[in-house]
Coordinates of C-alpha atoms in Angstrom, one line a residue:
X768 CA 106.2 109.5 -71.6
X769 CA 107.6 107.4 -74.4
X770 CA 105.7 109.6 -77.0
X771 CA 107.3 112.7 -75.6
X772 CA 110.8 111.2 -75.7
X773 CA 110.1 110.2 -79.3
X774 CA 109.0 113.7 -80.3
X775 CA 112.0 115.3 -78.6
X776 CA 114.4 113.0 -80.4
X777 CA 112.8 113.6 -83.8
X778 CA 112.9 117.4 -83.9
X779 CA 113.6 117.8 -87.6
X780 CA 110.8 115.3 -88.5
X781 CA 108.2 117.1 -86.2
X782 CA 109.3 120.5 -87.5
X783 CA 108.8 119.4 -91.1
X784 CA 105.4 117.8 -90.2
X785 CA 104.3 121.1 -88.6
X786 CA 105.4 123.1 -91.7
X787 CA 103.6 120.7 -94.0
X788 CA 100.4 121.0 -92.0
X789 CA 100.6 124.8 -92.1
X790 CA 101.3 124.8 -95.8
X791 CA 98.4 122.4 -96.6
X792 CA 96.0 124.4 -94.3
X793 CA 97.0 127.7 -96.0
X794 CA 96.5 126.2 -99.5
X795 CA 93.1 124.8 -98.5
X796 CA 92.0 128.1 -97.0
X797 CA 93.0 130.1 -100.0
X798 CA 91.3 127.8 -102.5
X799 CA 88.1 127.2 -100.5
X800 CA 84.9 128.5 -102.1
X801 CA 83.4 131.1 -99.9
X802 CA 80.1 132.9 -100.0
X803 CA 78.6 135.5 -97.6
X804 CA 75.2 134.0 -97.9
X805 CA 75.3 130.5 -99.5
X806 CA 72.1 129.2 -101.1
X807 CA 70.4 126.7 -98.9
X808 CA 67.5 124.6 -100.3
X809 CA 64.9 123.4 -97.7
X810 CA 63.0 120.8 -99.8
X811 CA 59.8 122.7 -100.2
X812 CA 57.7 125.6 -101.5
X813 CA 55.3 128.1 -100.2
X814 CA 52.2 129.2 -102.0
X815 CA 50.3 132.4 -101.1
X816 CA 46.9 132.8 -102.7
X817 CA 45.1 136.2 -102.7
X818 CA 41.3 135.8 -103.1
X819 CA 40.1 139.4 -102.5
X820 CA 37.2 139.5 -100.1
X821 CA 36.1 135.8 -100.2
X822 CA 35.0 134.3 -96.9
X823 CA 37.0 131.6 -95.2
X824 CA 34.4 128.9 -96.2
X825 CA 34.5 130.0 -99.9
X826 CA 38.3 130.1 -100.0
X827 CA 38.4 126.7 -98.4
X828 CA 35.9 125.1 -100.8
X829 CA 36.9 126.9 -104.0
X830 CA 40.7 127.3 -103.7
X831 CA 42.4 125.5 -100.8
X832 CA 40.9 122.0 -101.0
X833 CA 41.0 121.7 -104.9
X834 CA 44.5 123.1 -105.0
X835 CA 45.7 120.7 -102.3
X836 CA 44.2 117.8 -104.3
X837 CA 46.1 118.9 -107.5
X838 CA 49.3 119.3 -105.6
X839 CA 49.0 115.8 -104.0
X840 CA 49.1 114.3 -107.6
X841 CA 52.7 115.5 -108.1
X842 CA 55.3 112.8 -107.7
X843 CA 57.8 113.9 -105.1
X844 CA 55.5 116.0 -103.0
X845 CA 55.7 114.5 -99.5
X846 CA 53.4 116.6 -97.4
X847 CA 51.0 119.5 -97.8
X848 CA 49.8 121.8 -95.0
X849 CA 47.5 124.8 -95.5
X850 CA 46.0 127.7 -93.6
X851 CA 42.8 129.3 -94.9
X852 CA 41.9 132.8 -93.9
X853 CA 39.6 135.6 -94.9
X854 CA 40.6 136.6 -98.5
X855 CA 43.3 134.0 -99.0
X856 CA 45.2 130.8 -98.4
X857 CA 48.7 129.8 -97.5
X858 CA 49.9 126.4 -98.6
X859 CA 53.2 124.7 -97.6
X860 CA 54.4 121.8 -99.8
X861 CA 57.3 119.6 -98.6
X862 CA 59.3 117.6 -101.1
X863 CA 60.7 114.1 -100.6
X864 CA 64.5 113.8 -100.0
X865 CA 66.5 113.5 -103.2
X866 CA 63.7 115.2 -105.2
X867 CA 64.2 116.3 -108.8
X868 CA 65.2 120.0 -109.1
X869 CA 62.4 120.5 -111.7
X870 CA 59.8 119.7 -109.1
X871 CA 59.6 123.3 -108.0
X872 CA 58.9 124.5 -111.6
X873 CA 56.3 121.8 -112.0
X874 CA 54.5 122.9 -108.8
X875 CA 54.6 126.5 -110.0
X876 CA 53.1 125.5 -113.4
X877 CA 50.2 123.6 -111.8
X878 CA 49.5 126.6 -109.4
X879 CA 49.5 129.1 -112.3
X880 CA 47.3 126.8 -114.4
X881 CA 44.9 126.6 -111.4
X882 CA 44.9 130.4 -111.1
X883 CA 44.1 130.8 -114.8
X884 CA 41.1 128.5 -114.5
X885 CA 39.7 130.3 -111.4
X886 CA 37.9 133.6 -111.6
X887 CA 38.1 134.3 -107.8
X888 CA 41.9 134.2 -107.4
X889 CA 43.4 137.7 -107.7
X890 CA 47.1 136.8 -107.2
X891 CA 49.3 133.8 -106.6
X892 CA 52.9 133.8 -105.3
X893 CA 55.0 130.6 -105.3
X894 CA 58.4 130.6 -103.7
X895 CA 60.9 127.9 -102.9
X896 CA 61.8 127.4 -99.2
X897 CA 65.4 128.3 -98.4
X898 CA 67.9 131.1 -98.5
X899 CA 67.7 131.5 -102.3
X900 CA 64.1 132.8 -102.2
X901 CA 62.9 136.2 -103.4
X902 CA 62.3 137.6 -100.0
X903 CA 65.1 137.0 -97.4
X904 CA 63.8 139.1 -94.5
X905 CA 60.5 138.7 -92.8
X906 CA 59.2 141.3 -90.3
X907 CA 56.1 140.6 -88.2
X908 CA 54.0 143.6 -87.1
X909 CA 51.2 142.7 -84.7
X910 CA 49.4 143.7 -81.5
X911 CA 47.8 146.9 -82.6
X912 CA 44.9 148.4 -84.5
X913 CA 44.8 146.9 -88.1
X914 CA 44.4 150.3 -89.8
X915 CA 47.2 151.9 -87.8
X916 CA 49.6 149.0 -88.5
X917 CA 48.7 149.1 -92.2
X918 CA 49.2 152.8 -92.4
X919 CA 52.6 152.5 -90.6
X920 CA 53.7 149.7 -92.9
X921 CA 52.7 151.4 -96.1
X922 CA 53.6 155.0 -95.4
X923 CA 56.7 154.7 -93.1
X924 CA 58.2 151.2 -93.2
X925 CA 57.9 150.4 -96.9
X926 CA 59.4 153.7 -98.2
X927 CA 62.3 153.5 -95.8
X928 CA 63.1 149.9 -96.7
X929 CA 62.9 150.7 -100.5
X930 CA 65.4 153.5 -100.0
X931 CA 68.1 151.0 -99.0
X932 CA 70.4 150.2 -102.0
X933 CA 70.5 146.5 -100.9
X934 CA 66.7 146.2 -101.1
X935 CA 65.2 145.2 -104.5
X936 CA 61.5 144.7 -103.6
X937 CA 59.3 145.1 -100.5
X938 CA 56.1 143.0 -100.2
X939 CA 53.5 143.2 -97.5
X940 CA 50.9 140.6 -96.7
X941 CA 48.9 139.8 -93.6
X942 CA 46.1 138.1 -91.9
X943 CA 43.4 139.8 -89.9
X944 CA 42.9 137.7 -86.8
X945 CA 39.3 137.8 -85.8
X946 CA 38.4 136.3 -82.5
X947 CA 35.5 136.0 -80.1
X948 CA 35.5 135.7 -76.4
X949 CA 32.6 134.0 -74.8
X950 CA 31.9 134.7 -71.1
X951 CA 29.4 132.8 -69.1
X952 CA 26.9 135.1 -67.5
X953 CA 26.9 135.3 -63.8
X954 CA 23.9 133.7 -62.2
X955 CA 22.2 135.7 -59.5
X956 CA 20.3 133.3 -57.3

């Protein structure tokens, strides 16, 4: 109650205080840096390796394991996770907090050097994790026949996306998920 009486008695002071707050807020709003999509760095990098038609065992022994060992030697790399599949490998490298900004370039240099020394690697794509990467939109197509999904993606989806003025490049990659279901035979006694 005393605070309310104080505010009522000091009308001029409170009015000036409100005007000052509005003025400072307007000044801050007009001078604030704004971006529609600010660059966000997520302390890591993704490495996609295309090895053509190599089997999973060959990709694991010739590419994934040796490349992981090379990447572990880099100071500032915190953790490495990989997925090996038929014809390729996907490696995720996490950087330590407060890492050097040149760490991404060093990682890319090592990966490119590894590619140049290997005859089985067809293509390597290294990209930093975050919003400043080359590809900002990821679309997952799954649940159908592989040849139908590939045909749809390459003949329908890709041309339509490339027609958009905002789109610079469209890249497709995928994994064929092979599985096996084992059923126990029914015993007829």
